[in-house]
PDB file of C-alpha atoms in Angstrom:
ATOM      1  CA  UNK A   1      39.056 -82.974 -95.044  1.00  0.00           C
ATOM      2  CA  UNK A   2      35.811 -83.512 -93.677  1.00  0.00           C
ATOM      3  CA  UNK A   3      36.953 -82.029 -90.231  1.00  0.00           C
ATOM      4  CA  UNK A   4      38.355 -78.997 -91.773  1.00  0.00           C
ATOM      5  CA  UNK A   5      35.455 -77.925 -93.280  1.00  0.00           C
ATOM      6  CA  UNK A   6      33.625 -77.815 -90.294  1.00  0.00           C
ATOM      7  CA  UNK A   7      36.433 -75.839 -88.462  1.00  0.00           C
ATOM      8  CA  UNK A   8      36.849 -73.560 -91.512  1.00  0.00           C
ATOM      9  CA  UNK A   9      32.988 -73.371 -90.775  1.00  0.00           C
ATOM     10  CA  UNK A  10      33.657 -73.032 -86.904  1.00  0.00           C
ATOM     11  CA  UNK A  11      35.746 -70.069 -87.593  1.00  0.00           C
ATOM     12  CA  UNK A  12      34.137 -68.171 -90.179  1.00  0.00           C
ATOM     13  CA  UNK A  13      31.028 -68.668 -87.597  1.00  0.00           C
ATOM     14  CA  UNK A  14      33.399 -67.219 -85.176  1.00  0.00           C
ATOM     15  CA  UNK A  15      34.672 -64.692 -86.903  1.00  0.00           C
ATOM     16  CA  UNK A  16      31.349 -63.476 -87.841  1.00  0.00           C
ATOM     17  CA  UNK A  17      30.520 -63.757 -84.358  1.00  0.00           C
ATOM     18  CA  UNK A  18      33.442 -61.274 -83.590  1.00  0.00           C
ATOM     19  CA  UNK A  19      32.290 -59.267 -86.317  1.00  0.00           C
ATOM     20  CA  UNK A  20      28.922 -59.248 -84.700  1.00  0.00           C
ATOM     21  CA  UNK A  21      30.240 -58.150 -80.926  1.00  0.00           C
ATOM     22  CA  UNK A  22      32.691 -55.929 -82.619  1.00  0.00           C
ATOM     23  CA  UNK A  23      29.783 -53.748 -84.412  1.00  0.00           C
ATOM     24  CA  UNK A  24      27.665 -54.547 -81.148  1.00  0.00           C
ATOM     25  CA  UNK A  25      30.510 -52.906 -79.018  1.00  0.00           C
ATOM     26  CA  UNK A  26      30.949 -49.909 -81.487  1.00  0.00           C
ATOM     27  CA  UNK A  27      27.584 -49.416 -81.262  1.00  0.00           C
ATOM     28  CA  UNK A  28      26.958 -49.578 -77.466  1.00  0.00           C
ATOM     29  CA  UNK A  29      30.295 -46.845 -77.615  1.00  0.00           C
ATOM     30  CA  UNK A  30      28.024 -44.746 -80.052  1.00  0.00           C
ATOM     31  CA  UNK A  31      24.724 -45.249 -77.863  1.00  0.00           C
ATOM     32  CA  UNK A  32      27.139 -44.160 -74.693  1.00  0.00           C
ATOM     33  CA  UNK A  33      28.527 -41.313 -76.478  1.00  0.00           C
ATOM     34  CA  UNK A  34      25.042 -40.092 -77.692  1.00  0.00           C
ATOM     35  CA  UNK A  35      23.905 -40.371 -74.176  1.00  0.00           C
ATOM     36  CA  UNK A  36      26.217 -38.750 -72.576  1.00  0.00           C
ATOM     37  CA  UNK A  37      25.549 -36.122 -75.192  1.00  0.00           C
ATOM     38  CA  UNK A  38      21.959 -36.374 -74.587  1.00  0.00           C
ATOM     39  CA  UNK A  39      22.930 -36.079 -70.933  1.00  0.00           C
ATOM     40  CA  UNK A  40      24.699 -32.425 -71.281  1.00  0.00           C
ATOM     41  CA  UNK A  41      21.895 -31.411 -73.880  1.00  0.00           C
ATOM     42  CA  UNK A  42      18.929 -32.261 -71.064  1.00  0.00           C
ATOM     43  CA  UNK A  43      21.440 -30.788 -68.216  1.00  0.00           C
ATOM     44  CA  UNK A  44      21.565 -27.307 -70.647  1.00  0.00           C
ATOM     45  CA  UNK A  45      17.777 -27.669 -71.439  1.00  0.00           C
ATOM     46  CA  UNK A  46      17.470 -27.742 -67.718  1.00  0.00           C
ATOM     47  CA  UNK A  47      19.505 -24.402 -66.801  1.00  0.00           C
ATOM     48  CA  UNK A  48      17.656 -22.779 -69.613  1.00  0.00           C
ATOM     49  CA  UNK A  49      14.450 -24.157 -68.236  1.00  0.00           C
ATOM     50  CA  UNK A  50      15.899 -22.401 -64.733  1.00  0.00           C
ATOM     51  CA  UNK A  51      16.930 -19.259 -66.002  1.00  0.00           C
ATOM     52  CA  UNK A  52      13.739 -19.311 -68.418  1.00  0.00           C
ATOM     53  CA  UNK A  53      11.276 -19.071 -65.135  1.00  0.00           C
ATOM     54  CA  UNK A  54      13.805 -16.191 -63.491  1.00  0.00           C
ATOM     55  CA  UNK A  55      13.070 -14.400 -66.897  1.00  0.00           C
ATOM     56  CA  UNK A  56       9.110 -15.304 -66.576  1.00  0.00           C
ATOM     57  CA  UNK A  57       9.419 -14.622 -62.824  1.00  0.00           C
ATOM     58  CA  UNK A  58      11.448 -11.383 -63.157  1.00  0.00           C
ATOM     59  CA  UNK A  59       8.752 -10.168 -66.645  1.00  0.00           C
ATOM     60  CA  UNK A  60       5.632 -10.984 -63.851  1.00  0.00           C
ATOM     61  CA  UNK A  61       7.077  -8.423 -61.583  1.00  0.00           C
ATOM     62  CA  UNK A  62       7.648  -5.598 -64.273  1.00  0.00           C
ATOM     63  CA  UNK A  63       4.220  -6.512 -65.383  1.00  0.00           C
ATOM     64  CA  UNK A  64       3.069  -6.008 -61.836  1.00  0.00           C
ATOM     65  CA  UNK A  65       4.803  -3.006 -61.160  1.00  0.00           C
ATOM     66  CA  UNK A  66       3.995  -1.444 -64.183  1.00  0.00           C
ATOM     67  CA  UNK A  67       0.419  -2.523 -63.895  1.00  0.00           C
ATOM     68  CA  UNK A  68       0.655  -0.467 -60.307  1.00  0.00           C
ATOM     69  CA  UNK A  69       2.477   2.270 -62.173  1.00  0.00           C
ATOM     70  CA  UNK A  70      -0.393   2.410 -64.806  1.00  0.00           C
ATOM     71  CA  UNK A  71      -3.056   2.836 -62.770  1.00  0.00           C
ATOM     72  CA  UNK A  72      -1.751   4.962 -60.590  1.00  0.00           C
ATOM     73  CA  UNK A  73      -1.077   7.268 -63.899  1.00  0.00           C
ATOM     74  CA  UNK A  74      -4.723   6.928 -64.573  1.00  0.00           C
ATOM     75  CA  UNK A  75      -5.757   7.703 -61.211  1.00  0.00           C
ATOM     76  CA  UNK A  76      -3.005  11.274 -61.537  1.00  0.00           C
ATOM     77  CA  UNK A  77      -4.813  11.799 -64.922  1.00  0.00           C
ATOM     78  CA  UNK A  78      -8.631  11.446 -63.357  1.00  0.00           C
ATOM     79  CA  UNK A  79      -7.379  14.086 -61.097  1.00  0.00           C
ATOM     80  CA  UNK A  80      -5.570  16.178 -63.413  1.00  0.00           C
ATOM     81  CA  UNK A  81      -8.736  15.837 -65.416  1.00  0.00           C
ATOM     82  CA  UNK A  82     -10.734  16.793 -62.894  1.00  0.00           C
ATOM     83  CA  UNK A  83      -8.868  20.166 -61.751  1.00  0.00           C
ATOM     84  CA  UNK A  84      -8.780  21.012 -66.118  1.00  0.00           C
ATOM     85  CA  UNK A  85     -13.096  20.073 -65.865  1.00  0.00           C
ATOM     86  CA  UNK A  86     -12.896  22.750 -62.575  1.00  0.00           C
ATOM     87  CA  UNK A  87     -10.494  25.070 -64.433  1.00  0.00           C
ATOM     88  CA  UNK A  88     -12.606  25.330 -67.566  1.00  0.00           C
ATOM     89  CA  UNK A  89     -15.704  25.632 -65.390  1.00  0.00           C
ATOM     90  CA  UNK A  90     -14.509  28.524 -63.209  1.00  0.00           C
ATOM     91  CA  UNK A  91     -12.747  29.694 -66.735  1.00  0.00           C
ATOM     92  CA  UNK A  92     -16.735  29.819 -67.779  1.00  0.00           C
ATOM     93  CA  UNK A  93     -17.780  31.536 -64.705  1.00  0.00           C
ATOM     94  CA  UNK A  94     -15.058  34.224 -64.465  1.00  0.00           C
ATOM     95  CA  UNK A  95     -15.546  34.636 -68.174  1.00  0.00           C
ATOM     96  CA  UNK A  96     -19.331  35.555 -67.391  1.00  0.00           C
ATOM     97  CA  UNK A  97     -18.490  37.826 -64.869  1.00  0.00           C
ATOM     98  CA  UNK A  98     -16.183  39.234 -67.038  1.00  0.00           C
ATOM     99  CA  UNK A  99     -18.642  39.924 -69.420  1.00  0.00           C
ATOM    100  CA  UNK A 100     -20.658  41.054 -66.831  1.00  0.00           C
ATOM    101  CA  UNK A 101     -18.234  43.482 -65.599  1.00  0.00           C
ATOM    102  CA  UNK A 102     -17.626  44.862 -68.506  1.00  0.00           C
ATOM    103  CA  UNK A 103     -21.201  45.728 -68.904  1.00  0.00           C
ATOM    104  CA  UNK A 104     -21.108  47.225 -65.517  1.00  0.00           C
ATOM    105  CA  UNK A 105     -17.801  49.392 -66.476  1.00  0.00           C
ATOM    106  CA  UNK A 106     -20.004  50.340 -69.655  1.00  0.00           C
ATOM    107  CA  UNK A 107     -22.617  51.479 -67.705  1.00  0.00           C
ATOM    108  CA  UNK A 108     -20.683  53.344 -65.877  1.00  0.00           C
ATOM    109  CA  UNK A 109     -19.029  55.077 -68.332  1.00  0.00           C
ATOM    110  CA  UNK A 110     -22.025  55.997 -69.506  1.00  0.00           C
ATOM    111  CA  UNK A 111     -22.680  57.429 -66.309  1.00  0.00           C
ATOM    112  CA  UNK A 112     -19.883  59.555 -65.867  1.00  0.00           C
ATOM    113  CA  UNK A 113     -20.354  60.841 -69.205  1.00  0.00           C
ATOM    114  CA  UNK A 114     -23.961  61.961 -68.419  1.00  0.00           C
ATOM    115  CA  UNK A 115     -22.482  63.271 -64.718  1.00  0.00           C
ATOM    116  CA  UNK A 116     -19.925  65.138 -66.489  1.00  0.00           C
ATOM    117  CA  UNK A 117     -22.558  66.506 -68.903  1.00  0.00           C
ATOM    118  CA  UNK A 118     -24.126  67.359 -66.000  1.00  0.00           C
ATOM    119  CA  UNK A 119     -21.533  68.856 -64.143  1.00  0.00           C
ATOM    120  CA  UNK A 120     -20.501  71.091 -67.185  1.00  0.00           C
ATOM    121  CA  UNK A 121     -23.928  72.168 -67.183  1.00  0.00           C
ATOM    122  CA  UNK A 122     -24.035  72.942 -63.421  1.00  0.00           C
ATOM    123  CA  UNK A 123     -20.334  74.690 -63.973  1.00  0.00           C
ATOM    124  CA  UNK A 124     -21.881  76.958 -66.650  1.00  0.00           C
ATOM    125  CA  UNK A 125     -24.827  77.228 -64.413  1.00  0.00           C
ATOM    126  CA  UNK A 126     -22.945  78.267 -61.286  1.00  0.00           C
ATOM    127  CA  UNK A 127     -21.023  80.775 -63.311  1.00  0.00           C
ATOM    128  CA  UNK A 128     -23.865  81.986 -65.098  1.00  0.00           C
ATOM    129  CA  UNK A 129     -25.119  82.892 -60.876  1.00  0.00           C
ATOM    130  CA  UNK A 130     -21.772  84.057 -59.832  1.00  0.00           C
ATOM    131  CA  UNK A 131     -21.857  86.503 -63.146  1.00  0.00           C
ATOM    132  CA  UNK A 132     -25.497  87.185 -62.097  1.00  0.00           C
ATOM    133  CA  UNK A 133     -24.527  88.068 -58.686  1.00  0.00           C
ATOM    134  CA  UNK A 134     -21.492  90.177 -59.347  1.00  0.00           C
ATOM    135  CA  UNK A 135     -23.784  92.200 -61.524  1.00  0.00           C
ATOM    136  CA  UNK A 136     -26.612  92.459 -58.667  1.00  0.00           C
ATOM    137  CA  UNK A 137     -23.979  93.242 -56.177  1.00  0.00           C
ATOM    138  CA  UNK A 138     -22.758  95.849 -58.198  1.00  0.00           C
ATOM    139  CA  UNK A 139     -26.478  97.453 -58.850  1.00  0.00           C
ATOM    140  CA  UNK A 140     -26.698  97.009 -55.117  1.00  0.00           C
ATOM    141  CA  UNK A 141     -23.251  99.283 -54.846  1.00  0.00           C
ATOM    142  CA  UNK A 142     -23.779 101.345 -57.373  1.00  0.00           C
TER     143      UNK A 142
END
């Protein structure tokens, strides 16, 4: 009996030995499995890494071409603001000379009214001589 306990012994060691490699062997399966899964995931991190910088690459050339865009806008609104700055001035100076025209035109209204004033009184003066002179021709006829 003496032997068989130490077989009995021998196998449960064994056994628990099997146990052991068994749960070893599941678990290097699991490790494998994980890896390989870690394997895809780092592989897909990878292509999003890739198509990531083509994003980042493709945004920095918007950005740069609608920097360009931008300040070439500014540069069109400096000049627009420049000929509206012009405008406004020669608005100002053709307003003046408007104003100064219109004094002019006032003057000369004035003018005409005091030449036809005086006209009407040259009219009634040249009339008043004709009559005059119809009546001395007639004391010279008559």
């Amino acid at each position: 009996m003496a032997k068989r306990k130490p077989m009995r012994g021998i196998h449960e060691g064994l056994e628990g030995v099997l146990t052991t490699l068994s749960e070893d062997v599941v678990k290097a399966l699991d490790i494998k499995e994980e890896r390989k899964i870690l394997e895809k995931k780092v592989r897909q991190l990878r292509d999003e890494e890739i198509q990531l910088k083509e994003v980042v690459d493709h945004l920095r050339v918007t950005r740069d071409k609608m920097q360009t865009e931008l300040r070439r806008k500014e540069k069109q609104e400096e000049g627009l603001q420049s000929k509206i700055n012009a405008m406004k001035e020669d608005r100002a100076e053709l307003q003046s000379e408007k104003l100064m025209l219109n004094q002019q035109i006032r003057n000369l209204q004035k003018e005409k009214v005091i030449m036809q004033r005086s006209l009407e009184k040259t009219n009634d003066m040249l009339i008043s001589l004709k009559h005059e002179i119809s009546e001395f021709d007639e004391e010279i006829r008559g």
